[in-house]
Amino acid sequence: MARYTGAVCRLCRRENQKLFLKGDRCYSDKCAQARRGTVPGQHGKNQMRKKTSEYGLQLRAKQKAKRYYGVLESQFAKYFVMAERKTGITGENLLRILESRLDNVVYRAGFAMSRKEARQLVLHRHFKVNGNIVDIPSYLVKEGDKITVKSTDSPKIKESAEKNASRPTPAWMSKDGEKMAVAISKLPEREDIDFDIEEHLIVELYSK
């Protein structure tokens, strides 16, 4: 499947927001968004001053969400259709679906330094859901699911867990650090999602 293979720090600069795509680097002084903070390209500073159209704002909101969660265009569109069919507010449903992806849960639990790394770990069969190995990063967890590390001796996962020990666990999951497991106590509500996004702009874009 196609994936963006360019410099991911350019994506953060393009969205003018930290998307935490680079793991450790995002939390250090080396973060490109913190050091430069302008749109990439020769005329980046001028673009920062330009007035953005309504369509431009909607497009940026969609692109930001796609890049934050590491989702491609076609899959993002499918998630929007799923969100529309559910009861409730479409924008909040969309964010709830994105947060429920297994790779995001692994990242949120602190078992990986970035969602990209979490995606690779899931693909390499390092995690179980309710006792069964799941190697599909887009797998959507449900309330009551328990996610465990297949082998607690994995040096990469142990290193990430130690580095992220002080990072707060989202309110919608409970974590057992010793057993390296998390349980989904409920699906996330909008107030549980700390992503700075105006999801109604995405809804407006797809509703045209």
mmCIF file of C-alpha atoms in Angstrom, residues 141-145 184-187:
data_model
loop_
_atom_site.group_PDB
_atom_site.id
_atom_site.type_symbol
_atom_site.label_atom_id
_atom_site.label_comp_id
_atom_site.label_asym_id
_atom_site.label_seq_id
_atom_site.Cartn_x
_atom_site.Cartn_y
_atom_site.Cartn_z
ATOM 1 C CA VAL A 141 -11.031 -1.824 18.927
ATOM 2 C CA LYS A 142 -14.315 -1.991 20.845
ATOM 3 C CA GLU A 143 -15.355 -1.288 24.400
ATOM 4 C CA GLY A 144 -14.164 -4.136 26.614
ATOM 5 C CA ASP A 145 -11.274 -5.191 24.353
ATOM 6 C CA ILE A 184 -10.637 -0.279 26.501
ATOM 7 C CA SER A 185 -13.012 0.839 29.231
ATOM 8 C CA LYS A 186 -15.126 2.885 26.810
ATOM 9 C CA LEU A 187 -14.892 4.404 23.364
#
